[in-house]
Every structure is written in structure tokens, then in C-alpha cells.
Coordinates of C-alpha atoms and ligand atoms in Angstrom, one line a residue:
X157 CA -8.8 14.3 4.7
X158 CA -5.6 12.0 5.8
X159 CA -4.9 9.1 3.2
X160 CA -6.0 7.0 5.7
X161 CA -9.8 8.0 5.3
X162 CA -9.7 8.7 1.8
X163 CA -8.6 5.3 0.9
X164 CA -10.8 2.4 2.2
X165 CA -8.9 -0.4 2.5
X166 CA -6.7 2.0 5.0
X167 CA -9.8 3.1 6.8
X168 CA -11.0 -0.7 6.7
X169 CA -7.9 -2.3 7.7
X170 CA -8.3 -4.8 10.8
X171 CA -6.1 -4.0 13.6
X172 CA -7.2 -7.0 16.0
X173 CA -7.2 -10.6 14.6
X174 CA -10.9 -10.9 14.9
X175 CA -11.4 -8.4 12.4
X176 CA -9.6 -9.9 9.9
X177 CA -11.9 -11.5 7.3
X178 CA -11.2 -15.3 6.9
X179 CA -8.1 -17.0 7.3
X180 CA -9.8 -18.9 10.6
X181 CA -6.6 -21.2 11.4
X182 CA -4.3 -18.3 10.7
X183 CA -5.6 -16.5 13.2
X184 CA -6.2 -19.3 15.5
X185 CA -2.0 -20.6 15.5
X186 CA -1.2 -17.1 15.7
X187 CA -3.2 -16.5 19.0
X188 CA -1.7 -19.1 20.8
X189 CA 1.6 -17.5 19.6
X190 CA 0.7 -14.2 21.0
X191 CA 0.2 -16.0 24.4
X192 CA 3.9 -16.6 24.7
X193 CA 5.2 -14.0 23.7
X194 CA 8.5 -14.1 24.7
X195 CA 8.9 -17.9 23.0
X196 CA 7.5 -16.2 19.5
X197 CA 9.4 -17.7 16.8
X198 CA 10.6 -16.3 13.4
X199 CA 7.4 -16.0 10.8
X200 CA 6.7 -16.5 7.4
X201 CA 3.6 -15.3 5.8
X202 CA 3.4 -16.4 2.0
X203 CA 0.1 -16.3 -0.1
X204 CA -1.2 -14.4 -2.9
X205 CA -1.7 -10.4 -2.8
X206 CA -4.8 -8.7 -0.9
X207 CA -5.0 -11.9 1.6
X208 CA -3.9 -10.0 4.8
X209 CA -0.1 -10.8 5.2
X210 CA 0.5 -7.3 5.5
X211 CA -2.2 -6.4 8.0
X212 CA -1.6 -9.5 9.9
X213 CA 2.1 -8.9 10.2
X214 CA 0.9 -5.1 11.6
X215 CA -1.5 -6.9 14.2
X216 CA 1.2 -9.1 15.3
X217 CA 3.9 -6.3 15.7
X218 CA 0.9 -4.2 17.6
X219 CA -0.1 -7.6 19.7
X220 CA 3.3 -8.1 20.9
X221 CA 4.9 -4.7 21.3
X222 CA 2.1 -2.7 22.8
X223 CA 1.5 0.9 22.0
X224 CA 5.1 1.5 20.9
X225 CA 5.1 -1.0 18.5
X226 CA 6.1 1.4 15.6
X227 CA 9.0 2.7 17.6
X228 CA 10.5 -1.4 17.2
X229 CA 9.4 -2.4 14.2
X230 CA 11.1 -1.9 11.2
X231 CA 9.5 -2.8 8.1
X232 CA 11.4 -3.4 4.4
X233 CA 10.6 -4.1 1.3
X234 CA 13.5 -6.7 -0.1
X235 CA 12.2 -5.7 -3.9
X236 CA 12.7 -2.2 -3.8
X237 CA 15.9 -1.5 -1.4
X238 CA 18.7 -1.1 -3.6
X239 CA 20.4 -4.6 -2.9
X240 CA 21.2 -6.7 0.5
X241 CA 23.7 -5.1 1.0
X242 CA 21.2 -2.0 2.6
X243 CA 18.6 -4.5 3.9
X244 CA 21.5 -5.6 6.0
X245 CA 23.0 -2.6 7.2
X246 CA 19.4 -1.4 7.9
X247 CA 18.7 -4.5 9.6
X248 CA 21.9 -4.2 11.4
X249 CA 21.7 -1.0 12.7
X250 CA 18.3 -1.2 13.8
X251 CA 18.7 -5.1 15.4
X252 CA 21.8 -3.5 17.4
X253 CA 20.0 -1.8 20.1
X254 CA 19.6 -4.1 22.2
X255 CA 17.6 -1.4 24.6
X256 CA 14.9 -2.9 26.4
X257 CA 11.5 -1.2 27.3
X258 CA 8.9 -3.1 29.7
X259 CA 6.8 -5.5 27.8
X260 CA 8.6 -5.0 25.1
X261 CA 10.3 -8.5 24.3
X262 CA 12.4 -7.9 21.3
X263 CA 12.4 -5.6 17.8
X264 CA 10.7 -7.0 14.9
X265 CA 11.9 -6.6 11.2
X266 CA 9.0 -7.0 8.8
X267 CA 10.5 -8.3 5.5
X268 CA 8.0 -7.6 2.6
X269 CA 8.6 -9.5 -0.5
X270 CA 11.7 -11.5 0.9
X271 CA 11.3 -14.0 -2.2
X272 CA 12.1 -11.0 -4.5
X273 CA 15.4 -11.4 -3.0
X274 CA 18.2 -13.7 -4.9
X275 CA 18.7 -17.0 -3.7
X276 CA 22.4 -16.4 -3.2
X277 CA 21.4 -13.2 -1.1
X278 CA 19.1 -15.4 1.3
X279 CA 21.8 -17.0 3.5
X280 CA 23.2 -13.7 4.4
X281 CA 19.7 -12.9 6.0
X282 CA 19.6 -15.9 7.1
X283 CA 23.5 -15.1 9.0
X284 CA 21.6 -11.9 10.4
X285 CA 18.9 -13.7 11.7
X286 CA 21.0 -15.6 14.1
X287 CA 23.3 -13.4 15.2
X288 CA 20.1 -10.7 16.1
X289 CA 18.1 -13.4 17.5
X290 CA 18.4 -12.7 21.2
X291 CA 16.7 -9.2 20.3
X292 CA 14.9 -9.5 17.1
X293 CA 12.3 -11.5 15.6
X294 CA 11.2 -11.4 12.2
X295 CA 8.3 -11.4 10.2
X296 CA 8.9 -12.7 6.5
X297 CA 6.3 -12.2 3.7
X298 CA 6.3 -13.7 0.6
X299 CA 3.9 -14.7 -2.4
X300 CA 5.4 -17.8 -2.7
X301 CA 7.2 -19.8 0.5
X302 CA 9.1 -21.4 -2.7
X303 CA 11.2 -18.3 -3.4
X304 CA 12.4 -18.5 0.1
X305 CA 15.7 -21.0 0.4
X306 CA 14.6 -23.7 2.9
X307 CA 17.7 -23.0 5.4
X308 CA 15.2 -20.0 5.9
X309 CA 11.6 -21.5 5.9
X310 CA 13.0 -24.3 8.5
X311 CA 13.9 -21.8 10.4
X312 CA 10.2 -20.1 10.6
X313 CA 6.6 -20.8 11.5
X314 CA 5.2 -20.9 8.0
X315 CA 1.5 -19.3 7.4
X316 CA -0.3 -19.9 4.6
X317 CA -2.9 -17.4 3.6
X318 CA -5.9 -18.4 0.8
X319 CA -7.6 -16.3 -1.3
X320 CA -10.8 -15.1 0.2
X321 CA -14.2 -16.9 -1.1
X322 CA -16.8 -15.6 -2.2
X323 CA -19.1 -15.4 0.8
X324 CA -16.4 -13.8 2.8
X325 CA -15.3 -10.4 0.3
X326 CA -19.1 -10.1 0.0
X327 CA -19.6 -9.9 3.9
X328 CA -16.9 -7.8 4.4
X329 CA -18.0 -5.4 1.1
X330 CA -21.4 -4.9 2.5
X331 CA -20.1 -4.0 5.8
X332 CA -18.2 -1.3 3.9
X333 CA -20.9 -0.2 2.2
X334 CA -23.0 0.1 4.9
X335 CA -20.8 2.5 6.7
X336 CA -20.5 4.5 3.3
X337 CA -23.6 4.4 3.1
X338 CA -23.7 3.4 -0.6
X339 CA -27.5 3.2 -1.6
X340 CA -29.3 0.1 -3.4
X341 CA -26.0 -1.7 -4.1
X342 CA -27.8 -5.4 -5.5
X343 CA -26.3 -8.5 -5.3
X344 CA -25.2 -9.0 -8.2
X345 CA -22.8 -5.7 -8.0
X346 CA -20.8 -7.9 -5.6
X347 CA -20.8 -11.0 -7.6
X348 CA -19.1 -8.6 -10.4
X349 CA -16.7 -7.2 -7.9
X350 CA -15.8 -10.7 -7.3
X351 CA -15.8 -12.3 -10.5
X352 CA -13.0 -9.5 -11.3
X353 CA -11.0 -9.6 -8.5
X354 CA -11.3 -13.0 -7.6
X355 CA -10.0 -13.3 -3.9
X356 CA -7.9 -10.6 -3.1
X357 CA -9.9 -8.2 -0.5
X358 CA -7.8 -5.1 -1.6
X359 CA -8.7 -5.0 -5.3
X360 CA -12.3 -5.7 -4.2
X361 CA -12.6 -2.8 -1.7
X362 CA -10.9 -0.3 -4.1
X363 CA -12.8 -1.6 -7.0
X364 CA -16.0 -1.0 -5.2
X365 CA -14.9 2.3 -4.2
X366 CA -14.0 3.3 -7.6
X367 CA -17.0 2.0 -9.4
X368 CA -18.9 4.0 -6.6
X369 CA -17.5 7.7 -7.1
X370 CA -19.2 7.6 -9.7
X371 CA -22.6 7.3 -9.0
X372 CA -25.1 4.9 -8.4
X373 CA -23.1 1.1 -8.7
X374 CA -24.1 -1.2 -10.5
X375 CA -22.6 -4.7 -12.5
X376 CA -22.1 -1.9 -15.4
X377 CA -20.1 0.7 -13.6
X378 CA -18.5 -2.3 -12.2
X379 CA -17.3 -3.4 -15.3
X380 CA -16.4 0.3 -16.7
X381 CA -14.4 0.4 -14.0
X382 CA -11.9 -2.8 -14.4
X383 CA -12.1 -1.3 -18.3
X384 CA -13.2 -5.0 -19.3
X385 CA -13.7 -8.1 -17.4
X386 CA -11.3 -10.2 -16.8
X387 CA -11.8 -12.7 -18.7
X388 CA -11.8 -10.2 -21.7
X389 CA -8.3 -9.6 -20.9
X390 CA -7.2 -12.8 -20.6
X391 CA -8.4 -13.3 -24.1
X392 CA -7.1 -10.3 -25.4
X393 CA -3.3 -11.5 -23.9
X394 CA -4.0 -14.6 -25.8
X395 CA -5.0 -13.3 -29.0
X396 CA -2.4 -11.1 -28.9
X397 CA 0.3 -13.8 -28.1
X398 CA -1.4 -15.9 -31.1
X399 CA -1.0 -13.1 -33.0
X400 CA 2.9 -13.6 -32.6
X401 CA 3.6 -10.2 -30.3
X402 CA 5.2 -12.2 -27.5
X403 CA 6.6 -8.8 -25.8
X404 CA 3.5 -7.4 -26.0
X405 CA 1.6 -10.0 -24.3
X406 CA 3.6 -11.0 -21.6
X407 CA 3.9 -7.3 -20.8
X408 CA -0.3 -7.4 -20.3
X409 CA 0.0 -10.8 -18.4
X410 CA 2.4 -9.4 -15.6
X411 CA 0.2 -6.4 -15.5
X412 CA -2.5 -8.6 -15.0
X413 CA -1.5 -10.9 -12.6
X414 CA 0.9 -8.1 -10.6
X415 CA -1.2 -5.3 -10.6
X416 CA -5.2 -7.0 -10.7
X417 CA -4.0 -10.1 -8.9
X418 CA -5.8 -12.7 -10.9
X419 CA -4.3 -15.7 -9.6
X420 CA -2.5 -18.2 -12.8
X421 CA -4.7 -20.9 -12.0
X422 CA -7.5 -18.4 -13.4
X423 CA -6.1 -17.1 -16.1
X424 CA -5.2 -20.5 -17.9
X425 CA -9.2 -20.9 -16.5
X426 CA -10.4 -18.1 -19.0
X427 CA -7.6 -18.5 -21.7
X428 CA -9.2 -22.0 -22.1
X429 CA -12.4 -20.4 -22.3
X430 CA -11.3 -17.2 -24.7
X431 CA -9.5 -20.1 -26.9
X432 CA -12.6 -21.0 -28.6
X433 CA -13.3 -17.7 -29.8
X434 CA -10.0 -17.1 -31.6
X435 CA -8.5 -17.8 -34.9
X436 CA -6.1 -20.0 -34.1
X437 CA -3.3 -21.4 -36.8
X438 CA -3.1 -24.7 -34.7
X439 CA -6.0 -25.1 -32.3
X440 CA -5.0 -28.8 -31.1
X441 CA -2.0 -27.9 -30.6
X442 CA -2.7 -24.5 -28.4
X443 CA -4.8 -26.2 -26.1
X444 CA -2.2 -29.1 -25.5
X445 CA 0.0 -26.1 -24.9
X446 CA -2.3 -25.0 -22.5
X447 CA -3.1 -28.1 -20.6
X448 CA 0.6 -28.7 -20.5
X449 CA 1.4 -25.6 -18.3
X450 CA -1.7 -25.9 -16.4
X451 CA 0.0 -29.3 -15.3
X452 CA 2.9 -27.3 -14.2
X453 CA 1.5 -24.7 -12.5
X454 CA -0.1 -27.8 -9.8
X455 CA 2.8 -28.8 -9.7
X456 CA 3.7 -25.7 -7.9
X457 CA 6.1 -24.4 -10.2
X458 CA 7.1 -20.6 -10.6
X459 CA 3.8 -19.1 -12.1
X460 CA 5.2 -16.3 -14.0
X461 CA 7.7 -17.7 -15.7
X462 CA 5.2 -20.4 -16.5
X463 CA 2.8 -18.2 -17.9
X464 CA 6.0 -16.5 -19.8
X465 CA 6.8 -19.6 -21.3
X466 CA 3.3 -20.1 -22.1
X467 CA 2.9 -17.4 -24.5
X468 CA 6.2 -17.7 -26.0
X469 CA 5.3 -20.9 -27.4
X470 CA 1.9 -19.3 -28.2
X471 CA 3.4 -16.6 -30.1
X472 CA 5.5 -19.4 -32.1
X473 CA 2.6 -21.0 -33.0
X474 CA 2.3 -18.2 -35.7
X475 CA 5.8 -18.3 -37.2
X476 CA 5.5 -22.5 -37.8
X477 CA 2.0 -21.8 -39.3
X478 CA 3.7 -19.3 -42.1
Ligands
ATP629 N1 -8.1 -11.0 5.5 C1 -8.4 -9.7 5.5 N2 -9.3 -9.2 6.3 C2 -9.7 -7.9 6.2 N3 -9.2 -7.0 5.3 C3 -8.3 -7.5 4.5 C4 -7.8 -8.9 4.5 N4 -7.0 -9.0 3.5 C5 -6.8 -7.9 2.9 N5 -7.6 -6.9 3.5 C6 -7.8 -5.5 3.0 O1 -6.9 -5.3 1.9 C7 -5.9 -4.4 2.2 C8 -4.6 -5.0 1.8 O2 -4.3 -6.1 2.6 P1 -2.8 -6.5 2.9 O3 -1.9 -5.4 2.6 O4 -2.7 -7.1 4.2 O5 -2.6 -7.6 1.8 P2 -1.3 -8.5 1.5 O6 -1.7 -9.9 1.7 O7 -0.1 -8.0 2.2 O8 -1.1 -8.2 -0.1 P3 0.3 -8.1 -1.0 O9 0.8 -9.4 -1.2 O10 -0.2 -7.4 -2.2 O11 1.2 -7.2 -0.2 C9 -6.0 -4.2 3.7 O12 -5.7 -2.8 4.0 C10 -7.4 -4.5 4.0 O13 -8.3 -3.4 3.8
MG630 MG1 1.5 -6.9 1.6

């Protein structure tokens, strides 16, 4: 069986607009876009993981480039090239020919986690962006637009993708199940798949396919599945940074919030909620701690390095209480 069929959220992924799940004015701006085609300007997608950027960017590239669309798109990753100095020879190389193919307007360079890449980097892209732009358009993605330097973002039609609600993952789950013909799957399976994944459509699909290899699903298999909710983890990051291991819980909250995808807002959500339960040296002073970086992160600051600086005040907690 190809990849493509063995993983659902490959063998569910939209490739029209209308199927994508949500994101109503998102797809709305970016039909009118697709209209004129040859006026398309430069796009940035930023919003959290699992919301579609990705698929959207692939829809787009298929949209405007026809059935050779793979043939003049080239997509990088800025986090995982070694450097700019190969993004840019790639891009160069491929933005060069200049060939052109009926109804096919321009090449497209699909720039996966361009705020991974340094701020000093950013106005070289920015360089190759103008000199291509007669024959290339591109398609920046991002978590955050803030990573990107704002010579860049003026530069682009900015998207901003949401996490899915509720409603939405648990239309578009059913629908899966359906086809996969999953038996007696209840309601509240899906509320479980969403309390854990909170929003992003990929964890949710591969979470439900997990928890249904093996066997009959339900909120139990759910949960054996994400090894412990997460607001179990969130608590046991906090204990752990209370404890004084600050490496050790900051390595668990990037795992977390990288690899499940809970969003920061959440997880100083459920670290309030776990802090009751913990032996705490200073208890007033953890939860100012907490309400100080929750502040913070509406502010729009970096999350990570919030949540970082978070626990390392945590973990200090410990040493002044010795
Ligand atoms: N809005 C959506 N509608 C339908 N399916 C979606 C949507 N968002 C995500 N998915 C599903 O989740 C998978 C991953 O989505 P995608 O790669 O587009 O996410 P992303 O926003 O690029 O995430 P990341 O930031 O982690 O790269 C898709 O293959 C698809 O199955
Ligand atoms: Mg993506």
C-alpha cells in the first residue's frame, strides 16, 4: 500500500479549497486571488501546526499551475536546509528558468518554516524575491508572521489560519470514519480526540487512527494512545520544573508543544489547573509567575522562549525555598 493510503491525513488531504475544513475567509481571499492569476502576489501563511498552511499552499500551486504544477514548484524547508546560503542557490537555480509553458504564469517556491530562518538571513530572501519576481512567486509559511522581518511581510498577502473548533475536527473525523468504516465510534471518542489535540486536524486524524488499530475506540484507547492526557503532562512538566530539573522540563514542554501541538495559551490553561495539585515551596508566588507569562504570551510575544523562561523561574523557586 503507497504511504499515501496507509497514512490518513495523506489519503484525507483536501486538494480543492472547498474541501478544506474551516478557515472560511481563507479560502474566500484566496479565491478571488486565483481569479487573477497572473496579478497573484507573494503569500504568507502563518498559524499554528495541523491548520492547513501546507495543504493550502499545495492547492494554490495546483490552482494556478495546472496539471504540471509539481514540475514549477519547488518546495523548502528553511529549518532543515543547511543554511541560506543553499536555500538561495536552490532558489536561484530553480527561479532562473525563465521557460514559459501555456497557462503557466510563473514558478512558485514554497518556503516551509521561513521564521526558522535568522533575522539577518531574511533580507537576502527578501533580495531574491525581487530580482525572481517577473517569474516567481512565493508562498511563505510560518507559525508565527512575527519571525518574519516586516521588509518581508509588507511585501506579502498575509493569511492567518486558526486552530480548528471543535465542531469542525468532529465533522471532518466522522467523515473519516465513515469511509473507514470504524464501527460504534460515540461521541464522546471525539470529544477525547479533541480535548488532546486541541485544534490541529493532523494530530486529530492520526490520533484517531492510532487509537483505532487497535480495536474497538473508545475515550480509553483514546487516552492509552496520547500515553496520558494532556493536561497530565502539562502537570507532570510543572512538577518537574518545581522540582528544580529545569533541563528536564523544558525538554518535555518543546516536545509537547512541537511534536503534540498544544498551543501555549493551553498549556499555562492546565499548568494553572495541575498547580493546585502540587507541592509547591511558594504557591503565591508560582501562580503570579504564571499569570505573569500568560500576560506575555497576549501580548504576542515569542511563545517558547516564554514558556522557557517560565520554568526556569519555576525551577528557581526550589533553590530560594532551601
Ligand atoms: N483545514 C484543513 N482541512 C482539512 N484537512 C486538514 C486541514 N488542516 C490540516 N488538515 C489535515 O492535516 C494534515 C496536515 O495539514 P498541513 O500539513 O496542511 O498542516 P500545516 O498547517 O502545514 O501544519 P504544520 O505547521 O505542522 O506544517 C493534512 O494532510 C490534512 O489531512
Ligand atoms: Mg506544514
Amino acid at each position: 500500500m503507497p504511504l499515501e493510503d496507509l497514512m490518513w491525513v495523506e489519503k484525507y488531504r483536501p486538494t480543492s479549497l472547498a474541501e478544506l475544513v474551516d478557515q472560511s475567509t481563507i479560502k474566500q481571499r484566496l479565491e478571488a486571488l486565483i481569479q487573477k492569476k497572473q496579478q497573484l502576489p507573494h503569500l504568507l501563511f502563518a498559524g499554528p501546526p495541523g491548520s492547513g498552511k501546507t495543504t493550502t499552499a499545495m492547492i494554490v500551486a495546483m490552482q494556478i499551475l495546472g496539471d504540471y504544477w509539481r514540475d514549477y514548484t519547488l518546495s523548502l524547508n528553511a529549518s532543515d536546509e543547511r543554511g541560506l546560503e543553499m536555500v538561495r542557490d536552490k532558489i536561484k537555480t530553480f527561479a532562473r528558468y525563465s521557460d514559459r509553458r501555456e497557462g503557466v504564469p510563473f514558478r512558485l517556491i514554497i518556503l516551509d518554516e521561513a521564521d526558522e530562518m535568522a533575522p539577518l538571513a531574511q533580507p537576502a530572501l527578501r533580495r531574491i524575491m525581487e530580482e525572481t519576481a517577473a517569474y516567481t512567486r512565493f508562498i511563505l509559511i510560518a507559525n508565527y508572521s512575527s519571525g518574519i522581518i516586516e521588509a518581508i511581510q509588507s511585501r506579502c498577502a498575509i493569511f492567518r489560519f486558526q486552530r480548528l473548533d471543535e465542531a469542525s475536527v468532529t465533522e471532518h473525523l466522522k467523515a473519516i470514519a465513515r469511509k473507514e468504516k470504524l464501527k460504534h465510534v460515540g461521541d464522546s471518542v471525539f470529544a477525547a480526540i479533541y480535548e488532546a489535540t486541541q485544534g490541529d486536524l493532523r494530530q486529530a486524524i492520526n490520533l484517531m487512527q492510532a487509537a483505532s488499530a487497535s480495536g474497538e475506540m473508545t475515550t480509553e484507547s483514546v487516552k492509552t494512545v496520547t500515553g496520558a492526557t494532556v493536561k497530565a503532562r502539562v502537570s507532570d512538566i510543572l512538577s518537574t520544573a518545581i522540582g528544580g530539573d529545569f533541563d528536564a522540563a523544558r525538554t518535555k514542554m518543546i516536545e509537547l508543544t512541537r511534536v503534540y501541538g498544544i498551543p501555549e495559551r493551553d498549556f499555562l490553561k492546565f499548568a494553572n489547573e495541575a498547580l493546585g495539585s502540587l507541592d509547591v515551596p511558594d504557591m503565591a508566588e508560582a501562580i503570579s509567575i504564571l499569570a505573569e507569562y500568560d500576560f506575555r504570551l497576549v501580548q504576542g510575544s515569542q511563545p517558547e522562549l516564554q514558556l522557557t523562561a517560565m520554568l526556569a523561574q519555576l525551577s528557581s523557586l526550589k533553590r530560594k525555598g532551601d
